Coordinates of C-alpha atoms in Angstrom, one line a residue:
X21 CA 94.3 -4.8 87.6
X22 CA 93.2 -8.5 88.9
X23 CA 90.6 -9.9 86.6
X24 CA 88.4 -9.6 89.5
X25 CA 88.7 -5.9 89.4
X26 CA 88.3 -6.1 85.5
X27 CA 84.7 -8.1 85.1
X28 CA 83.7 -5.7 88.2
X29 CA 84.8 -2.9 85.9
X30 CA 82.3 -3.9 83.4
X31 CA 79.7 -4.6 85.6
X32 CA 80.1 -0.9 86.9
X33 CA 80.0 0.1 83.6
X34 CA 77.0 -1.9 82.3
X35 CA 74.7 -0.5 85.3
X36 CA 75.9 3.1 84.1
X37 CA 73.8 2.1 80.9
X38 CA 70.5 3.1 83.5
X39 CA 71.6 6.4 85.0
X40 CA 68.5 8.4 85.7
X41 CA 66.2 5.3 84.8
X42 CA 65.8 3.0 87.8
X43 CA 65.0 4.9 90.5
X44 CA 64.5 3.8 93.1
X45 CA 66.3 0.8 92.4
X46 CA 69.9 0.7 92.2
X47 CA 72.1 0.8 89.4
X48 CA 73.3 -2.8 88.9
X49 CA 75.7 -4.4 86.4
X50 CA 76.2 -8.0 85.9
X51 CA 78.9 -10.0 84.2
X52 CA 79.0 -14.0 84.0
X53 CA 82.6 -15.6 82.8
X54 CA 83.3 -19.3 81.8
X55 CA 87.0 -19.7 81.9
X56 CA 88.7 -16.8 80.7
X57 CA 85.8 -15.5 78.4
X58 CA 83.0 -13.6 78.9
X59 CA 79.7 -15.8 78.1
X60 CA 77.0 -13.1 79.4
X61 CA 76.0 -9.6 80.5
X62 CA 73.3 -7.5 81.8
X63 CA 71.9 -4.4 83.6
X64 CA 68.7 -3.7 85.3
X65 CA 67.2 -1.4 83.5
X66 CA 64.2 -0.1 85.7
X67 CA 61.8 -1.0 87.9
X68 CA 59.4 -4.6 87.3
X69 CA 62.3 -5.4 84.8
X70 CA 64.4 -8.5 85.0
X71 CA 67.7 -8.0 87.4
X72 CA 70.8 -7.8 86.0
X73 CA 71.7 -11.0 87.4
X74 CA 69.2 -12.9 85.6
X75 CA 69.8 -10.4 81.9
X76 CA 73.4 -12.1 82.0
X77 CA 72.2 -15.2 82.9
X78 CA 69.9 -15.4 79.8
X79 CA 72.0 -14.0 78.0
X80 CA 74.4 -16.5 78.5
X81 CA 72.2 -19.1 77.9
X82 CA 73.8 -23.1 78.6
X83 CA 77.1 -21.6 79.4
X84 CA 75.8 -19.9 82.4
X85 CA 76.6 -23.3 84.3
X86 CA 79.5 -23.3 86.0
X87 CA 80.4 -20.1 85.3
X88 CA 81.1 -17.1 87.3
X89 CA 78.9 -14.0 88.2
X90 CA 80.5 -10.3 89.0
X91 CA 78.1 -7.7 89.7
X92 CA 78.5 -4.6 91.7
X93 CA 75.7 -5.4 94.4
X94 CA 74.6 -8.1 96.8
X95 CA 72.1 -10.2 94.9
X96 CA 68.6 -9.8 96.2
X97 CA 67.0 -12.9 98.0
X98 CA 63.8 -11.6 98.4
X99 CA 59.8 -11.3 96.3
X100 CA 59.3 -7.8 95.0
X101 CA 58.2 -7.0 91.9
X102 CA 60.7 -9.8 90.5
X103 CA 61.3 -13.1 92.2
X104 CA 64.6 -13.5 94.2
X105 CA 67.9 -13.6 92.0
X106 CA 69.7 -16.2 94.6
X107 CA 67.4 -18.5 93.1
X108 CA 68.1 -17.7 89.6
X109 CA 71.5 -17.8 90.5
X110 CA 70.8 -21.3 91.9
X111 CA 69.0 -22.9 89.0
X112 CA 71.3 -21.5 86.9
X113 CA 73.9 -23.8 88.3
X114 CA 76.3 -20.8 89.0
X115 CA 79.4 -21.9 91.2
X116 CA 80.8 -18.5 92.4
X117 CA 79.6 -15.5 92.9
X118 CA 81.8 -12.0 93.2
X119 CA 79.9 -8.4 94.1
X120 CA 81.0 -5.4 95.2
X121 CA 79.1 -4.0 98.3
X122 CA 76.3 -5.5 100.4
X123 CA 72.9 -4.0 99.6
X124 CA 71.7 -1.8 102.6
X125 CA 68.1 -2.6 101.7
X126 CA 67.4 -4.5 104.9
X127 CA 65.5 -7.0 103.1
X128 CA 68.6 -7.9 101.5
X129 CA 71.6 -6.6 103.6
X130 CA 73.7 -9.9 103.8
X131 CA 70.8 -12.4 103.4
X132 CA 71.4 -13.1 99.6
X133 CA 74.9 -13.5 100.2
X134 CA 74.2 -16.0 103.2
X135 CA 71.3 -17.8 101.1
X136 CA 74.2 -18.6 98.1
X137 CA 76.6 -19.8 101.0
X138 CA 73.7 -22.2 102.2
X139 CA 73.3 -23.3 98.6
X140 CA 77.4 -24.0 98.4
X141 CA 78.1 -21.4 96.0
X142 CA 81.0 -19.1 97.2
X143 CA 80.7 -15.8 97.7
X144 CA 83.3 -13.1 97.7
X145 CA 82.8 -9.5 98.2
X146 CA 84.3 -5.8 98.6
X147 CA 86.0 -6.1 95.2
X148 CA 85.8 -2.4 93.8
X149 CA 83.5 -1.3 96.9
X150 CA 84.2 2.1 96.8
X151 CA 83.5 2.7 93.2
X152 CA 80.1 0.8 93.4
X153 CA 79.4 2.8 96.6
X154 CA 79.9 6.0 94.3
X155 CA 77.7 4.7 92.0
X156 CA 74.6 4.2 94.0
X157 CA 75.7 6.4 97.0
X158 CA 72.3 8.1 96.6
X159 CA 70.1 4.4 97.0
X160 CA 72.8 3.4 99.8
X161 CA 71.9 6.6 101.6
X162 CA 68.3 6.5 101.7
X163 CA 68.5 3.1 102.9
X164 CA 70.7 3.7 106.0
X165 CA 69.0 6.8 106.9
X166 CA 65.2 6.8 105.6
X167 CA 66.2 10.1 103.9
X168 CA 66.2 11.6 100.9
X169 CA 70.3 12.0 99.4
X170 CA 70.3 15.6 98.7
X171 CA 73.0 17.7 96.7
X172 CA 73.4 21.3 96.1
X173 CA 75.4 22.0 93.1
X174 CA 76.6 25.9 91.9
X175 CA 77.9 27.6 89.0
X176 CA 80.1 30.2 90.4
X177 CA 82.5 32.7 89.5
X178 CA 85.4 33.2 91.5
X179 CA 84.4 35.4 93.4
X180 CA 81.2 33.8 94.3
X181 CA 78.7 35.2 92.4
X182 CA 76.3 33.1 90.3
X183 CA 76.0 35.7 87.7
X184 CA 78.9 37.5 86.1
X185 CA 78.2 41.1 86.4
X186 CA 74.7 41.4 84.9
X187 CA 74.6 38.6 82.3
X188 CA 72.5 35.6 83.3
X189 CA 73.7 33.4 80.6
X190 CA 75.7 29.9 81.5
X191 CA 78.8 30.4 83.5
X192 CA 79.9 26.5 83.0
X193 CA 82.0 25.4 79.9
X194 CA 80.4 22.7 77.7
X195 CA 82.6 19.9 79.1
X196 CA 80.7 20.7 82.5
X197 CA 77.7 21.6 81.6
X198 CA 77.6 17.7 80.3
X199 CA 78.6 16.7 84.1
X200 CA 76.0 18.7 85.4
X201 CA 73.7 16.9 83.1
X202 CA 75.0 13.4 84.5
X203 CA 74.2 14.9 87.8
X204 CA 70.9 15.5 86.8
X205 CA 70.8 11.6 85.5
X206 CA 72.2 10.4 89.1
X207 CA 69.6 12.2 91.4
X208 CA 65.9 11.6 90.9
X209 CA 64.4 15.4 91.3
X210 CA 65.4 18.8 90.8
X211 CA 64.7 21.5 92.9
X212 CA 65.7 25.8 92.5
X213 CA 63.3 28.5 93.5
X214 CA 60.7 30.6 92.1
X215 CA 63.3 33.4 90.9
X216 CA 65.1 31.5 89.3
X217 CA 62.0 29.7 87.2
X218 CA 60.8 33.6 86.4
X219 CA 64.1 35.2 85.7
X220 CA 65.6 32.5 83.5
X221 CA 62.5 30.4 82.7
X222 CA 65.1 26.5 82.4
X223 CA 64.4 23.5 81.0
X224 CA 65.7 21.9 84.4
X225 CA 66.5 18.4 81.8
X226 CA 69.2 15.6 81.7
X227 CA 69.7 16.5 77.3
X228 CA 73.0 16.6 77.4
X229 CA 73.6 13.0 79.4
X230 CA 71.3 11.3 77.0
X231 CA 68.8 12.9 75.1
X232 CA 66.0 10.7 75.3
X233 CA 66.2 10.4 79.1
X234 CA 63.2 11.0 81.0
X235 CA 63.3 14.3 82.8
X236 CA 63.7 14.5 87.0
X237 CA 60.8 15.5 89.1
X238 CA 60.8 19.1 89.4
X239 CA 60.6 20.7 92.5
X240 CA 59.7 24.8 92.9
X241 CA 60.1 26.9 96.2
X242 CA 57.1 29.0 95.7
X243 CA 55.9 30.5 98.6
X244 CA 53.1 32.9 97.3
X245 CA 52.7 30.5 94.4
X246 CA 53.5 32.1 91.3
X247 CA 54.5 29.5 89.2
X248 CA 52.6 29.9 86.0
X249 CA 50.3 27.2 85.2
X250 CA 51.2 27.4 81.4
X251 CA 54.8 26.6 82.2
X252 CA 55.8 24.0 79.2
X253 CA 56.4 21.4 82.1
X254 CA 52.7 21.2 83.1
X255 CA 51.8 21.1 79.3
X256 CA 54.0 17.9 78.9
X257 CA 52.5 16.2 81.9
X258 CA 55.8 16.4 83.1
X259 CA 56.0 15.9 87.3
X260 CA 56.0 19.2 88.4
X261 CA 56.0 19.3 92.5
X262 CA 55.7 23.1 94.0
X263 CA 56.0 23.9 97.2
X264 CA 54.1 26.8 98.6
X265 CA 53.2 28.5 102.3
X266 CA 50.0 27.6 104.1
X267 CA 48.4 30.6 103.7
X268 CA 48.4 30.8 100.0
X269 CA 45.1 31.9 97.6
X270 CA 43.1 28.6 97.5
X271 CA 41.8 29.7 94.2
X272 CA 45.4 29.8 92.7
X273 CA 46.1 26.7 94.4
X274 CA 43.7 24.7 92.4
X275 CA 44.5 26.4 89.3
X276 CA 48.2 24.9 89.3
X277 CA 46.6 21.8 91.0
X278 CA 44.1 21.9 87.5
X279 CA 47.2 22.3 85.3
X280 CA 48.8 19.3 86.6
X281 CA 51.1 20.6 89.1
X282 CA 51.4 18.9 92.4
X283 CA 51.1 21.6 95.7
X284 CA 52.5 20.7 98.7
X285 CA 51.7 23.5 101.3
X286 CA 54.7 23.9 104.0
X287 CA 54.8 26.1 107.4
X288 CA 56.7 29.0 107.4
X289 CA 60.6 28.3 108.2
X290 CA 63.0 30.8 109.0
X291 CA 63.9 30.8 105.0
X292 CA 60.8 30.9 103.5
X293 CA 59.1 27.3 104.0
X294 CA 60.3 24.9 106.6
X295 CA 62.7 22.7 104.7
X296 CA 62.3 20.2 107.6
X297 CA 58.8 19.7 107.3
X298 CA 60.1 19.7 103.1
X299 CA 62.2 16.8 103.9
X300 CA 59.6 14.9 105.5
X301 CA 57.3 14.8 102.2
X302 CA 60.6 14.3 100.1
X303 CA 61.0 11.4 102.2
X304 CA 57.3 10.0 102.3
X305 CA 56.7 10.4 98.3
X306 CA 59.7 7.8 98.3
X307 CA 61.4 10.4 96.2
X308 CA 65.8 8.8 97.0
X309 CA 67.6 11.6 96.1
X310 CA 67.2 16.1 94.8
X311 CA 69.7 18.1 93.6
X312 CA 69.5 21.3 94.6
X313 CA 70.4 24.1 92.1
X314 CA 69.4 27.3 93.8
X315 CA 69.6 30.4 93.1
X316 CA 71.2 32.3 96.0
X317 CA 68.2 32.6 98.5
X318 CA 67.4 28.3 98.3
X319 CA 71.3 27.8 98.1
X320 CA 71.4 29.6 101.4
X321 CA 68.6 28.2 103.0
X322 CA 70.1 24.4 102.7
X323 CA 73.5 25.7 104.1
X324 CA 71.8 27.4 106.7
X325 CA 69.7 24.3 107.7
X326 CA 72.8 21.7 107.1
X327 CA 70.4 19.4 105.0
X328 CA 73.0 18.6 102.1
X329 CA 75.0 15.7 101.7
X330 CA 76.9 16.7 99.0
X331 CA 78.3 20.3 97.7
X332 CA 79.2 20.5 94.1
X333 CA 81.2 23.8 93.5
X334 CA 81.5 24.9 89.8
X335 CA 83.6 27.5 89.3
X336 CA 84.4 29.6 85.9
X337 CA 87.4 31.4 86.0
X338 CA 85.5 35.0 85.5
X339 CA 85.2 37.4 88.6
X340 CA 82.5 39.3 89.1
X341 CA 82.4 42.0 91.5
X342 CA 79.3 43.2 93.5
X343 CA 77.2 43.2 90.7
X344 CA 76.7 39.9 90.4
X345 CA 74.4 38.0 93.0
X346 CA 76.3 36.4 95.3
X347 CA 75.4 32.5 95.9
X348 CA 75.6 32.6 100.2
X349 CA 73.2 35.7 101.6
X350 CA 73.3 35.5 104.9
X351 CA 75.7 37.2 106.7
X352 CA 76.0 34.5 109.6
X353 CA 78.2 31.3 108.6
X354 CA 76.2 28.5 108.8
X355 CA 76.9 27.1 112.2
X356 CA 76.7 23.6 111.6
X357 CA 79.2 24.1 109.1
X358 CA 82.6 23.8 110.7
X359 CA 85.8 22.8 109.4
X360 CA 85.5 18.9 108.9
X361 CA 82.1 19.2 108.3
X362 CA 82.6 18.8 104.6
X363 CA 85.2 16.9 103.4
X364 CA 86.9 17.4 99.6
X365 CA 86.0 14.2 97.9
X366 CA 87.5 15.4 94.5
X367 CA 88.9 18.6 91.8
X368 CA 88.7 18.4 88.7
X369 CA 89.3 20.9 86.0
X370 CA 87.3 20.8 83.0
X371 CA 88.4 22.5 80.0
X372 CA 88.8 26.2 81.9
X373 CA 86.5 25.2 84.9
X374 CA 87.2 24.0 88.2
X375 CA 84.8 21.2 89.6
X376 CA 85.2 20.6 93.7
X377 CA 83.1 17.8 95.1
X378 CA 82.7 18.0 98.9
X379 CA 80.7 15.5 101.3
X380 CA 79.2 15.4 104.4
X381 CA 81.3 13.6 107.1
X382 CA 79.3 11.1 107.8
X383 CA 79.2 9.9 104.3
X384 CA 82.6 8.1 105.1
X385 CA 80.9 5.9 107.2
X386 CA 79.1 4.3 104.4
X387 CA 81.8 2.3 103.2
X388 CA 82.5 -0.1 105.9
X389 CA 78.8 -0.3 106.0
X390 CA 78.3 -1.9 102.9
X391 CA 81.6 -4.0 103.0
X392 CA 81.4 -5.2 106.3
X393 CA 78.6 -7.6 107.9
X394 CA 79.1 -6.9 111.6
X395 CA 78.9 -3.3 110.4
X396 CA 75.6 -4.3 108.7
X397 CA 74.0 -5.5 111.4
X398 CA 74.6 -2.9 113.7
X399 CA 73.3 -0.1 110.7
X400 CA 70.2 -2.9 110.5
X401 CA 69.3 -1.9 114.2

């Protein structure tokens, strides 16, 4: 490993500090080195806080001049809610700056690199591109496509059920019930159906990443809406976000509505509500990125629809037979979903359980698009 590579490292593993707190910023790492030693570090740690560009530079103090900054994304050269960090990086005296990928925000996308370069501070980038790309593939996505990033993740046996015979309880081991967790962290909302909500009433929360973590918008699929309004959610003031038919009992409406819950009525789809018209008010609210974790008749729905990006598959290594309730209900394949579609981005065993990651084919694209700036432009269009 260069030492490039190794302050890029740390920068990666500084922004990890802010999983499941910036949205919908990025998660951002920065690491400034004088010589051969590290003088400063820093993370963004949420929106209207400092950048992590200028946390290492103040925490490096006088010895930020002259020094060299590594971060894992393309510093920002514009006002928002902070001003821009090229100009921190500027009057910080800086004289070389290395990052990872080029932020798709289009107010960004390859100006802050060219605003350094104007100022004579050179600029490298691509070092570690595909792990920062990992990172904040859910911010990168929403960029380039105006969409929400949206996963489906299932605990499965074997034999594709998502309970094992008639026991309910949790088919994942503890070493992935902690990854699912970090999943949780990653994505900014969580969305299952009403069945699942009655049958095994979950606390839909990120505990086992971090237990003082803020907990993910919740989202219900509730098409008579039954949710009850004395869930624990509501109570907390938690965001609850349920998602009903049109036709639903305006009475019962405003009695969720009075408990705190958001309802958002939908058409009817061929799957209950039109997940395209769902999409569309995912997408408005600003909300980056939902993992979806079913049960059967929403895991189906998705598939059927070919909204996901990304399919987490859990499995335990317990079969279940036709008892238990099989996670795909349809009897079609989804048509959409040809060989290719999905592409195995990882396996990994944890403990006894078997973790495969697929993505969408299109997320491959995303790379060159964040590492190169004639690909930038063209996405910019």
């Amino acid at each position: 490993m260069d030492l490039e590579e190794k302050y890029i490292r740390r920068a990666l593993e500084l922004a990890e500090n802010a999983l499941g707190e910036t949205f919908p910023n990025p998660l951002v790492g920065a690491v400034l080195v004088a010589g051969d030693r590290i003088v400063g570090e820093g993370y963004h740690q949420g929106p209207g806080r400092p950048h992590a560009e200028i946390e290492a530079i103040r925490d490096a103090g006088d010895r930020a001049r002259g020094a060299e900054l590594y971060l894992n994304l393309e510093p920002c050269c514009h006002y928002g809610r902070t001003p821009p960090c090229t100009d921190g990086i500027v009057d910080a005296g800086i004289s070389r700056v290395v990052f990872s990928m080029y932020d798709p925000d289009s107010r960004v996308r390859g100006k802050g690199a060219a605003a350094l370069r104007a100022r004579g501070i050179e600029v490298k980038g691509g070092v570690c591109a595909r792990e920062a790309l990992e990172l904040n593939l859910p911010y990168v996505h929403r960029n380039l496509t105006g969409k929400p990033f949206v996963m489906l993740k299932l605990a499965s046996t074997l034999d594709g059920r998502l309970t094992w015979g008639t026991e309910r309880g949790y088919l994942s081991g503890e070493k992935e019930q902690r990854y699912i967790h970090r999943l949780r962290a990653w994505t900014e909302a969580i969305a299952i159906g009403i069945g699942t909500v009655s049958i095994d009433r979950p606390k839909l929360d990120r505990r086992l990443h971090r237990k003082d973590l803020r907990p993910p918008v919740r989202m219900i699929f509730d098409s008579a809406l039954r949710f009850p309004e004395d869930y624990p959610w509501l109570s907390r003031k938690e965001r609850v976000i349920v998602y009903c038919l049109t036709n639903v009992d305006p009475i019962r409406r405003r009695e969720l509505e009075t408990a705190g819950a958001e309802v958002v009525p939908l058409p009817r789809g061929p799957h209950g509500v039109d997940l395209r018209f769902w999409i569309e008010d995912v997408s408005a609210k600003g909300i980056t990125s939902v993992i979806v974790e079913g049960g059967g008749e929403v895991a189906t729905a998705f598939l059927l629809e070919g909204l996901i990006e990304r399919l987490v598959l859990c499995y335990a290594p317990l079969v279940s037979g036709q008892s238990g309730v099989a996670w795909y209900q349809d009897g079609r394949g989804p048509q959409w979903l040809a060989r290719g579609e999905l592409v195995l981005r990882s396996c990994t065993a944890m403990d006894d359980d078997m973790v495969l990651v697929y993505d969408s084919r299109k997320i491959g694209d995303y790379l060159s698009a964040v590492t190169e700036e004639d690909t930038i432009v063209h996405w910019a269009r």
